[in-house]
XYZ file of C-alpha atoms in Angstrom:
605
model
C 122.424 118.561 74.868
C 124.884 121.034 73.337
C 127.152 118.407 71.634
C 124.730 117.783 68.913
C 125.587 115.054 66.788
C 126.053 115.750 63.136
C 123.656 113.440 61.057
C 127.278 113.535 58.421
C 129.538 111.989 61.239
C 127.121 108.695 61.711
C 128.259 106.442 58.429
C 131.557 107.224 59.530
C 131.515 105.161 62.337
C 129.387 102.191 61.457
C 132.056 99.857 60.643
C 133.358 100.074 64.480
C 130.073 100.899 65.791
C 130.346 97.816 68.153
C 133.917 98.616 69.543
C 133.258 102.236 70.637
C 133.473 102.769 74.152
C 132.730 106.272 75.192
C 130.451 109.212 73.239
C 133.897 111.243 72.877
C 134.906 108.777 69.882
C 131.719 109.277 68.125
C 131.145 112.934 68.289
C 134.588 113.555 66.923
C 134.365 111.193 64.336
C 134.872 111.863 60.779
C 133.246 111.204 57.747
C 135.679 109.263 55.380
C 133.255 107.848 53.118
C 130.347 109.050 50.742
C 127.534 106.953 52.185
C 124.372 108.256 52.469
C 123.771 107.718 56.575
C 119.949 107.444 56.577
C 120.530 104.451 53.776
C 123.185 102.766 55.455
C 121.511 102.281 58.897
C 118.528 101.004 57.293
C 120.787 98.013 56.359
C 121.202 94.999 58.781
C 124.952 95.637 59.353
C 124.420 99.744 59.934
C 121.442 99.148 62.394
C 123.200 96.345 64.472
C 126.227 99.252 64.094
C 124.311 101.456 65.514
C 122.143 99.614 68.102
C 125.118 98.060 69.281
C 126.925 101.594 69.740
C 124.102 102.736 71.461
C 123.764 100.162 74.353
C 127.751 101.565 74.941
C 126.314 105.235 75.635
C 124.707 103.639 78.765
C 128.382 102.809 80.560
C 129.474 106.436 81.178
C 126.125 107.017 82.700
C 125.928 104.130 84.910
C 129.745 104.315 85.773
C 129.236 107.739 87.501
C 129.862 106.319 90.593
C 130.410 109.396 93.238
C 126.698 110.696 91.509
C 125.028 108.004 93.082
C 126.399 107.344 96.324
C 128.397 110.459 97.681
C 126.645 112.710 99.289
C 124.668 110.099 101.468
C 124.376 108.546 104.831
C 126.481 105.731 103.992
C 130.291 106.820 102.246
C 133.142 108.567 104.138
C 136.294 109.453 103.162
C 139.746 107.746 103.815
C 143.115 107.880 103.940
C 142.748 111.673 105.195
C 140.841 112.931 102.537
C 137.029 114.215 102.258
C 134.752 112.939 99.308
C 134.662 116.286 97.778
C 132.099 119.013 96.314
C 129.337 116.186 95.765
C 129.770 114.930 99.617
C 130.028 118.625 100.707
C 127.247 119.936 98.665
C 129.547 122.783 97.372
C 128.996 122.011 93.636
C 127.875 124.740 90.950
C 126.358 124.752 87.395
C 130.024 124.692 86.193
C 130.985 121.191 88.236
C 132.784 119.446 85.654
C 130.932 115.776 86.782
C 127.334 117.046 86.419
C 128.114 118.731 82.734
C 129.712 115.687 81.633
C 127.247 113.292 83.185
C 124.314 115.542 81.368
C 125.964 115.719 78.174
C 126.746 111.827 77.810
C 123.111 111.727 78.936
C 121.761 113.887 76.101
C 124.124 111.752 73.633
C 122.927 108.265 75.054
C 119.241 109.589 74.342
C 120.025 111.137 70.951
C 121.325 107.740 69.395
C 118.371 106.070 70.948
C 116.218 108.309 69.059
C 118.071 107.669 65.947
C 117.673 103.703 66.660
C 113.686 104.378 66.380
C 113.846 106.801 63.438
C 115.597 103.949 61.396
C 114.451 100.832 62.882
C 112.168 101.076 59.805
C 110.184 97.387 59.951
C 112.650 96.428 62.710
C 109.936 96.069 65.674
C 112.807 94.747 68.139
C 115.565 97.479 67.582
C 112.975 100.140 67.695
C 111.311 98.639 70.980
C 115.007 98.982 72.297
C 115.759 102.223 71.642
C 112.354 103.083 73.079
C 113.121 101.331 76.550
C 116.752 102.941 76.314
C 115.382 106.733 75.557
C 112.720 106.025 78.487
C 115.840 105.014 80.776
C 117.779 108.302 79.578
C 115.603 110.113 80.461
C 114.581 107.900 84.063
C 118.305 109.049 84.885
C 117.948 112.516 83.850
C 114.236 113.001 85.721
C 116.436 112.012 89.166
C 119.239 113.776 88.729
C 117.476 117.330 87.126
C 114.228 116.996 87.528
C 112.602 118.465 84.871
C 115.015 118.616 81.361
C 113.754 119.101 77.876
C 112.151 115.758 76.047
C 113.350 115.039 72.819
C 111.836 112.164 71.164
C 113.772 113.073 67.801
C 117.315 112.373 66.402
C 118.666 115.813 66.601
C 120.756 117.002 63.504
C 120.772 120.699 63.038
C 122.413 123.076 65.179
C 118.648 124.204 66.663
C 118.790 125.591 70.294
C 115.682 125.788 71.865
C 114.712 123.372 74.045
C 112.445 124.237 76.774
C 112.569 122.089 79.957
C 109.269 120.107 80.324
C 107.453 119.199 83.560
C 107.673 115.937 85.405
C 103.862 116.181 85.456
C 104.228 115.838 81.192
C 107.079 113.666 81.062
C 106.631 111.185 83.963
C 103.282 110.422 82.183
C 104.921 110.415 78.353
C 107.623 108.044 79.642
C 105.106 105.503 81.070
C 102.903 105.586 77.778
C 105.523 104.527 75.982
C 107.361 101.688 77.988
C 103.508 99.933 78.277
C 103.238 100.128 74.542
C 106.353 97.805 74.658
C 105.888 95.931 77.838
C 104.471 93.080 76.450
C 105.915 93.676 72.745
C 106.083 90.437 71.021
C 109.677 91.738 69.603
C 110.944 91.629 72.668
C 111.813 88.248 74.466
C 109.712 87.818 77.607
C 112.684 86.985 79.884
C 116.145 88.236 79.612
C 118.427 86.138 77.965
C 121.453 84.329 79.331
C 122.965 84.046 76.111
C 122.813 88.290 75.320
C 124.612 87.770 78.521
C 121.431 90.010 79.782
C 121.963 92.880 78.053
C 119.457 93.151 75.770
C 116.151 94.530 76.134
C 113.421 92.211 77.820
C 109.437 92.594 78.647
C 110.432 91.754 82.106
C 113.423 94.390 82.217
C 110.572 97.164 80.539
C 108.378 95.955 83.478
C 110.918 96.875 85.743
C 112.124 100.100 84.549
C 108.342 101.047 84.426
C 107.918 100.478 88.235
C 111.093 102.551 89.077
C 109.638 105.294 86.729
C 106.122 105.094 88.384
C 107.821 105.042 91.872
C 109.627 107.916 91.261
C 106.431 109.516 89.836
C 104.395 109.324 93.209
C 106.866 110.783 94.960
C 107.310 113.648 92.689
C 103.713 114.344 91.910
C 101.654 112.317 94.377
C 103.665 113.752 97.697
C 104.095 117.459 99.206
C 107.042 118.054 101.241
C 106.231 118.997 104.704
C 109.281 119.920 106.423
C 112.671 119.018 104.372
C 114.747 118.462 107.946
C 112.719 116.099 109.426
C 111.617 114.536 105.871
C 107.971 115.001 106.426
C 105.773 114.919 103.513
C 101.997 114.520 102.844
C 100.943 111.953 100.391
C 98.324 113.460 97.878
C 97.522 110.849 95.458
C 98.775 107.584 95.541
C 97.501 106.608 91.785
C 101.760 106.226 90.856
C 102.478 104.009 93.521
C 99.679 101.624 93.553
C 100.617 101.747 89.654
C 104.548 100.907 90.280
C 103.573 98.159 93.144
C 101.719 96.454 89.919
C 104.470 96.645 87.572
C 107.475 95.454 90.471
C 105.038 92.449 91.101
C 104.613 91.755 87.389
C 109.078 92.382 87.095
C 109.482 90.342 90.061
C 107.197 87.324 88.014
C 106.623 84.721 90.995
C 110.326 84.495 91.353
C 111.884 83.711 94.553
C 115.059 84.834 95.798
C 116.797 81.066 95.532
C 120.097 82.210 94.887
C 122.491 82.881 98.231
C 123.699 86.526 98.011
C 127.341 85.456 97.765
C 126.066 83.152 94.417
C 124.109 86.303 93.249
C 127.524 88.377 93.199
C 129.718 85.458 92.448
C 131.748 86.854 89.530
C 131.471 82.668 88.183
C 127.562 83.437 87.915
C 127.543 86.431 85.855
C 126.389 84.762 82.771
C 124.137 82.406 83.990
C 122.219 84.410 87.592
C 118.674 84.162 87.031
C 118.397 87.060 89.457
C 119.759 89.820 86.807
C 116.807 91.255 84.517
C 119.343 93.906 82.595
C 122.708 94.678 82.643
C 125.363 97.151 80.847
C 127.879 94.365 79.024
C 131.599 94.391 79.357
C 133.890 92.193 77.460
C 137.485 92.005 78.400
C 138.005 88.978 75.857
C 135.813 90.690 72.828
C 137.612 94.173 73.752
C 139.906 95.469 70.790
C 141.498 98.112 72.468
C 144.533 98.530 75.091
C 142.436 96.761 78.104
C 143.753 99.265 80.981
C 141.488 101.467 78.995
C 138.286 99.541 78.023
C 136.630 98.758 81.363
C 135.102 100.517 84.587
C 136.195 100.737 88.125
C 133.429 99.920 90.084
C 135.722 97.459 91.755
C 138.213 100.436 93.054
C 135.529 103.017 94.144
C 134.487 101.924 97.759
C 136.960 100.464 100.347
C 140.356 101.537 102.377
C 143.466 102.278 100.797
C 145.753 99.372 100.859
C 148.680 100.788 99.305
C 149.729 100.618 95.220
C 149.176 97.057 93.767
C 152.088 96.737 92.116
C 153.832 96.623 95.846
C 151.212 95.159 97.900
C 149.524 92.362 95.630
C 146.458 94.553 97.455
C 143.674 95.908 95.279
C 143.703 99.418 94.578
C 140.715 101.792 96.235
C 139.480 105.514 96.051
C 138.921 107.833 98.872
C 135.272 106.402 99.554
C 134.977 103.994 102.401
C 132.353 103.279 104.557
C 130.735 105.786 106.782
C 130.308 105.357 110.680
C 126.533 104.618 110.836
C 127.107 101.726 107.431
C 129.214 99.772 109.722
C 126.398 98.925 111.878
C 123.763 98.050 109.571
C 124.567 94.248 108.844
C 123.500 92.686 112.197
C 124.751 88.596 113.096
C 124.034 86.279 110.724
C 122.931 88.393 107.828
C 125.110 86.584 105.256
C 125.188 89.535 102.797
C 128.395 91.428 105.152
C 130.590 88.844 104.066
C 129.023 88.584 100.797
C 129.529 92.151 100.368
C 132.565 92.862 101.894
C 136.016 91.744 101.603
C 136.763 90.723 105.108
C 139.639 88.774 104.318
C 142.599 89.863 102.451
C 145.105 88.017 101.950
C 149.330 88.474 101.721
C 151.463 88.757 99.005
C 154.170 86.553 97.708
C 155.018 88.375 94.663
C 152.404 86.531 92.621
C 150.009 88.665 91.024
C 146.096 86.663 91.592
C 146.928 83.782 93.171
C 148.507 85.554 96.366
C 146.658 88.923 97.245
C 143.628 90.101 97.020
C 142.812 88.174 94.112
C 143.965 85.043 95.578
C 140.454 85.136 97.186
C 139.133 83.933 93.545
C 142.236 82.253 91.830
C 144.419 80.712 95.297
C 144.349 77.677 96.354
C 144.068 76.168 99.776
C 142.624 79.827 101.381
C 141.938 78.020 104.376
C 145.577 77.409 104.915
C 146.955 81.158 103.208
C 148.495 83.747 104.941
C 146.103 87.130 105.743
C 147.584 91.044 105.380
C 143.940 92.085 106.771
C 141.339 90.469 108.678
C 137.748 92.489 108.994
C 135.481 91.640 111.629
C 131.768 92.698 112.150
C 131.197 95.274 115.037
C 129.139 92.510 116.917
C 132.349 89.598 116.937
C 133.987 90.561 120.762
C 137.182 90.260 121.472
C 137.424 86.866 122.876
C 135.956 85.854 119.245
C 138.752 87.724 117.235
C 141.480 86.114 119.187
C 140.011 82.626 119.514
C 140.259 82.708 115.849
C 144.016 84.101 116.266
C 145.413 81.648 118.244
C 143.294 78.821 116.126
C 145.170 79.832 113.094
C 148.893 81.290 114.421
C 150.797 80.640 111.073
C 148.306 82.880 109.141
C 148.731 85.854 110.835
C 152.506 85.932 110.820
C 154.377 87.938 108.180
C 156.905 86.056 107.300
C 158.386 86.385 103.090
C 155.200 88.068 102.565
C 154.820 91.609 101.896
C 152.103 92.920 103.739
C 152.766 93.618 108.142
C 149.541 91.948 108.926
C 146.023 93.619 111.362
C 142.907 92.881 111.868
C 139.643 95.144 112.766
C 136.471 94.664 114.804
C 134.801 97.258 112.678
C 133.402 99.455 115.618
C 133.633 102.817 116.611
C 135.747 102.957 118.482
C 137.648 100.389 116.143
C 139.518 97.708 118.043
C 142.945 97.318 116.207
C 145.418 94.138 115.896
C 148.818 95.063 115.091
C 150.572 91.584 114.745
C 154.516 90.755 115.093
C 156.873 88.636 113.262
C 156.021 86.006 115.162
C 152.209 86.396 115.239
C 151.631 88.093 118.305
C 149.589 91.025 118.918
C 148.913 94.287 120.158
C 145.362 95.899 120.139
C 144.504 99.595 120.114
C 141.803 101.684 120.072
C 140.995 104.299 117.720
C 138.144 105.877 117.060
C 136.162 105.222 113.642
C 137.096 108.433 111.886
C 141.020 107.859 112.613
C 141.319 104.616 111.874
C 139.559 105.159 108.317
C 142.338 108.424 107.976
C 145.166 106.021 107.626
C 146.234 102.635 105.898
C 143.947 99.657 105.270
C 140.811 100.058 106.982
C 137.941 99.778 106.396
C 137.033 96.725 104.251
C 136.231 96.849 100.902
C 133.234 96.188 98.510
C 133.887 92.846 96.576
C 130.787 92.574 94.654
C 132.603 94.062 91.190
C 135.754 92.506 91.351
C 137.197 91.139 88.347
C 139.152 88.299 89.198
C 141.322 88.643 85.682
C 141.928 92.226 86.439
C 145.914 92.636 85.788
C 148.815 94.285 88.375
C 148.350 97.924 87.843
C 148.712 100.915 90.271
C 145.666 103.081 90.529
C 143.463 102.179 87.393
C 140.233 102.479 88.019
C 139.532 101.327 84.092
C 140.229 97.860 83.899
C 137.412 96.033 85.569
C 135.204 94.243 83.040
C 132.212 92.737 85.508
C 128.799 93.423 83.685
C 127.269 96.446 85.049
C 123.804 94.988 86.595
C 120.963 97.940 86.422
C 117.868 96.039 87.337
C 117.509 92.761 89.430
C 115.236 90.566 91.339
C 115.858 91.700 94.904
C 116.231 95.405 93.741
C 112.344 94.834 92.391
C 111.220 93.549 95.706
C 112.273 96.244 97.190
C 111.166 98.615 94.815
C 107.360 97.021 95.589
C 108.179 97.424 99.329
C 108.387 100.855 99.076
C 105.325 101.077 96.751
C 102.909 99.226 98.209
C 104.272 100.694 101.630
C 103.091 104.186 99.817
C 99.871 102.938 98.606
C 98.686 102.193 102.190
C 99.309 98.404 101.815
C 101.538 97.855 104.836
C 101.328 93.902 105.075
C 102.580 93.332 100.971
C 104.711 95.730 102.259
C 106.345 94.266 105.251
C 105.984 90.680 102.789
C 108.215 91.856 99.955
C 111.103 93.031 102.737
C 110.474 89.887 104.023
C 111.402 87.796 100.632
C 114.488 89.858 100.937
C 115.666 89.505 104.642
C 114.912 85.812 104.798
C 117.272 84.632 101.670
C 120.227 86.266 103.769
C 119.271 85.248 107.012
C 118.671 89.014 108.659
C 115.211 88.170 110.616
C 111.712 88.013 109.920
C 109.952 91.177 110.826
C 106.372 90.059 112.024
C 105.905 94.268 112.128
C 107.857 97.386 110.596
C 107.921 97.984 114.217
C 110.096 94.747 115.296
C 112.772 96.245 113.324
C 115.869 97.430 115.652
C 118.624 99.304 114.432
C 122.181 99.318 115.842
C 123.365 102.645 114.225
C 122.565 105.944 116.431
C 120.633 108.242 115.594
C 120.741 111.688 116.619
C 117.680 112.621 118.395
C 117.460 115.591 115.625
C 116.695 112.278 113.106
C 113.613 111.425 114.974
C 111.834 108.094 115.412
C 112.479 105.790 112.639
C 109.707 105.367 110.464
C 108.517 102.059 108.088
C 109.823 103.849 105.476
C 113.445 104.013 107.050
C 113.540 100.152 107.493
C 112.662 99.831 104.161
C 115.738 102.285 102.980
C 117.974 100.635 105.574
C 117.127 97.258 104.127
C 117.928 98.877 100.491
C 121.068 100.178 101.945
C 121.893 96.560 103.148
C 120.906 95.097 99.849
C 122.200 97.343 97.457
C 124.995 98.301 99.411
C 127.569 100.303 96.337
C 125.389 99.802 93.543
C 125.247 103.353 92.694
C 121.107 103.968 93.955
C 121.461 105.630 97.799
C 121.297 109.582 96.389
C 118.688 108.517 94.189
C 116.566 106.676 97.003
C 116.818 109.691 99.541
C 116.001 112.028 97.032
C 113.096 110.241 96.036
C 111.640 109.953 99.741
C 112.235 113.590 100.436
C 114.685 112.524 103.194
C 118.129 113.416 101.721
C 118.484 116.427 104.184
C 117.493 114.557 106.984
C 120.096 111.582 106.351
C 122.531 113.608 105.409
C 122.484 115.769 108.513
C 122.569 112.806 111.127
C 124.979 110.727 109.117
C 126.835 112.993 106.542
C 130.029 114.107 108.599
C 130.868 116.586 105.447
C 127.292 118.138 106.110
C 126.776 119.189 109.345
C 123.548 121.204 108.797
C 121.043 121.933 106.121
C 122.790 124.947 105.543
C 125.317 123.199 103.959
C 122.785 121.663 101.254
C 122.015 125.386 100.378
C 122.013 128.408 99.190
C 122.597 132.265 100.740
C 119.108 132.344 100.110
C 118.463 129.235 101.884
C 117.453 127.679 98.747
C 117.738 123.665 99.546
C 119.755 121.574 96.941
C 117.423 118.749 96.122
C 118.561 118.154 92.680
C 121.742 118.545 90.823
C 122.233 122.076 88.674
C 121.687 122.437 85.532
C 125.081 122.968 83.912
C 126.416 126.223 83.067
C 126.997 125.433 79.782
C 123.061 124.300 78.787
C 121.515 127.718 80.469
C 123.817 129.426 78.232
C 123.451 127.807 74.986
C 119.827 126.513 75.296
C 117.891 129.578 74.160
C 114.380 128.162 75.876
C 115.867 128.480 79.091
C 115.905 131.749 81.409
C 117.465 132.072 85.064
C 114.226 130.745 86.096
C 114.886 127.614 84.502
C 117.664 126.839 86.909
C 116.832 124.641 89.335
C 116.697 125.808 93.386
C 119.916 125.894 95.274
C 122.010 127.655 92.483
């Protein structure tokens, strides 16, 4: 909110309006030219400028990655290292990551605003920038809470912006996404072509139903007691309101698509199953392409060593957490369609040997493996049938890589192969094994097969960033009509999603058996935890599980039982006991934002 954009900077930029990657670039830009702004963006080629430059404000939002996931039941760290002050709840109003991600938030929403103000006759752009502000702020309303709604381009230096309540803004936001939902300047369906990243009815549909969702929580729900997650429901208006717009998102459409087809990297521009997406162009990208991307591909896995040496992708410090391993029972196709569990070894040949060989080898069947991941329910006898099947793969040889293989259990059972392709086994536990080389499997469903040989980049992955889908909106009406007291469309719309990957029909919530354990401090598990274990499952890394337990009101319970960086809801607090439910707001914005007092600061901090 503080870096206001200057009103004199925006003709400046026009011309490369489209090749802009970050906010940085355009708040620093300078006016070379004399052209009246206002004018020039009412002209075809400065509104497609500036609607174009706009949709590019979304990717440092929706890149965020350790926002969205750390701090959860799910992530761990690796290769000896924690996930740091967002895993450990230790952050302040000065954390460097929430200030930026508030900022680029505030800049995303500004443009949008100026898209409206000079869409002029333009129905479509200023429908877009609509839906965009509304998902600015959707963002901002999880993260915050309540922030200050601006609805105007901001050009003057004013500071006082008072924060308004969810109970005004929840309601303002829904207005104005169903006075475009069914906008006839808006195509009905997203569009293959747009590769789709361009507004829909179907996508406004869909970010309506998150919004309303999020809304009965927040107003329609009391929290009972924040470390068991018990709440009250109070009015379930929101939810029976976001059931009805997932439904009309989800459109009839069946989940046809396998999940390793829906996260095929070949599909992206042409999966039915995608309703918007954040576009990336490594082809169309003018720039030096280490620089242009996102590294969704490189945030959640082991660490396999530096690329340029191992032919092995490169990976953070987040890996998956003890009680994740366990949640993809036998047969569910979406493990293997999630994970990497094969990687192979490395001849020297950047993307056809390697991890990338996976996507650009030939003959995988017959190629050599550095690491083989099994599923904690394969035994023993199952991992070494498959070794002695296939002796030749698992020997080292010219290749680069000394070759193991993992039941992923805890404790883990180990294969350390020889030259020669025998084996030893060992048995660490789950925590040690994850503190050294290689383990655990990665995510796969970002790759980029074309991404080039580079030692820990994390910015040259150019997969579309997918924001709202077709399973994601099942789910989403799960959990709604699940709220609304409609248990059977409920247990129905999990169902659609569990019987595409082959998991097993629930005939009751209560069928459901989990393989994780639970603490007995975590208490029974409820229909609403088989709902968030099947979006966990689902939606495994796609940058939702802090969002979805702070929603529900159970982010101090999961992160308790499964958070091995929080061992007690102290931990989410403050001296006062004050519990952390939502991010601060940055140091920076209570100083300069005259509307705001200590008050205005949000619990915890």
């Amino acid at each position: 909110m503080k870096k206001l954009i200057n009103i004199a900077f925006v003709a400046a930029i026009a011309a490369g309006a489209g090749t802009l990657t970050g906010c940085s670039d355009f708040l620093d830009a300078e006016n070379k030219t004399n052209i009246n702004s206002n004018e020039y963006f009412q002209t075809e080629e400065g509104i497609e400028g500036l609607r174009t430059y706009t949709y590019s404000l979304l990717k440092p939002l929706v890149s965020s990655v350790d926002l969205y996931e750390r701090g959860t039941d799910l992530y761990a760290g690796v290769h000896g290292e924690n996930l740091g002050e967002l895993s450990m709840y230790t952050f302040t109003p000065q954390s460097g990551t929430i200030s930026d991600y508030y900022t680029n938030a505030y800049s995303f929403i500004n443009n949008a605003n100026y898209m409206v103000e000079m869409a002029g006759d333009n129905g479509t752009v200023a429908a877009e920038g609509k839906f965009l502000r509304c998902y600015g702020y959707y963002l901002l309303t999880q993260q915050f809470g309540a922030v200050p709604y601006v609805t105007w381009f901001i050009e003057t230096p004013e500071r006082n912006y008072p924060r308004t309540p969810l109970s005004e803004l929840y309601p303002a936001l829904i207005s104005e996404l169903e006075g475009i939902m069914n906008d006839a300047n808006l195509p009905a369906e997203p569009q293959a072509a747009d590769g789709y990243g361009r507004v829909s009815q179907r996508a406004v549909k869909a970010l309506l139903a998150k919004i309303c969702l999020a809304a009965g929580w927040d107003l329609g729900t009391t929290l009972d007691d924040a470390v068991t997650g018990a709440y009250t429901i109070t009015d379930r208006s929101y939810f029976e309101l976001a059931a009805q717009y997932a439904d009309a998102a989800i459109a009839g459409q069946g989940l046809t698509m396998t999940f390793e087809e829906k996260w095929a990297p070949a599909n992206e521009d042409a999966n039915n199953e995608t309703i918007f997406a954040v576009q990336y162009d490594r082809n169309g990208f003018p720039g030096n392409l280490s620089e242009g991307g996102h590294g969704l591909q490189n945030q959640i896995g082991g660490y396999y060593g530096q690329p340029n040496s191992t032919g092995e992708k490169y990976c953070g410090r987040s890996g998956m957490s003890a009680k994740a391993i366990y949640l993809w029972g036998e047969g569910d196709a979406r493990f293997d369609a999630t994970f990497m569990t094969t990687m192979y070894n490395y001849n020297g040949t950047w993307g056809t040997s390697g991890y990338y060989a996976y996507y650009n080898g030939s003959n995988l069947g017959t190629m050599p493996i550095a690491f083989r991941y099994f599923p904690f329910y394969v035994t023993e006898a199952e991992a070494e049938a498959e070794f002695a099947a296939n002796p030749s793969r698992y020997q080292r040889g010219d290749n680069v890589n000394a070759v193991y293989a993992y039941i992923m259990s805890d404790p883990v059972v180990r294969y350390s192969f020889r030259s020669d392709g025998t084996w030893t086994k060992d048995n660490p536990s789950y925590s040690e094994c994850c503190s050294g080389l290689n383990f655990p499997a990665t995510v796969k469903k970002f790759d980029d097969p074309e991404t080039a040989q580079e030692n820990t980049n994390t910015t040259n992955g150019y997969r579309d960033i997918v924001l709202l889908h077709l399973s994601d909106m099942y789910l989403t009406a799960a959990e709604a009509y699940l709220m609304a007291g409609n248990t059977a469309t409920a247990l129905a719309r999990v169902n659609s999603v569990r019987d595409r990957s082959n998991a097993g029909h629930l005939n009751a919530f209560s069928d459901y058996q989990h393989e994780y354990t639970v603490p007995a401090t975590f208490g029974a598990i409820t229909d609403l935890d088989v709902i968030l274990d099947e979006k966990a499952r689902e939606e495994y890394g796609e940058s939702g599980r802090w969002l979805d337990l702070r929603r529900t009101r159970q982010l101090v319970r999961y992160n308790v039982a499964f958070n091995a960086d929080v061992p007690s809801v102290a931990n989410m607090s403050n001296a006062q006991g004050e519990i952390k439910w939502y991010r601060p707001i940055p140091a920076e914005e209570m100083g300069n934002n005259t509307a705001l007092t200590d008050a205005d600061q949000n619990p915890g901090y």
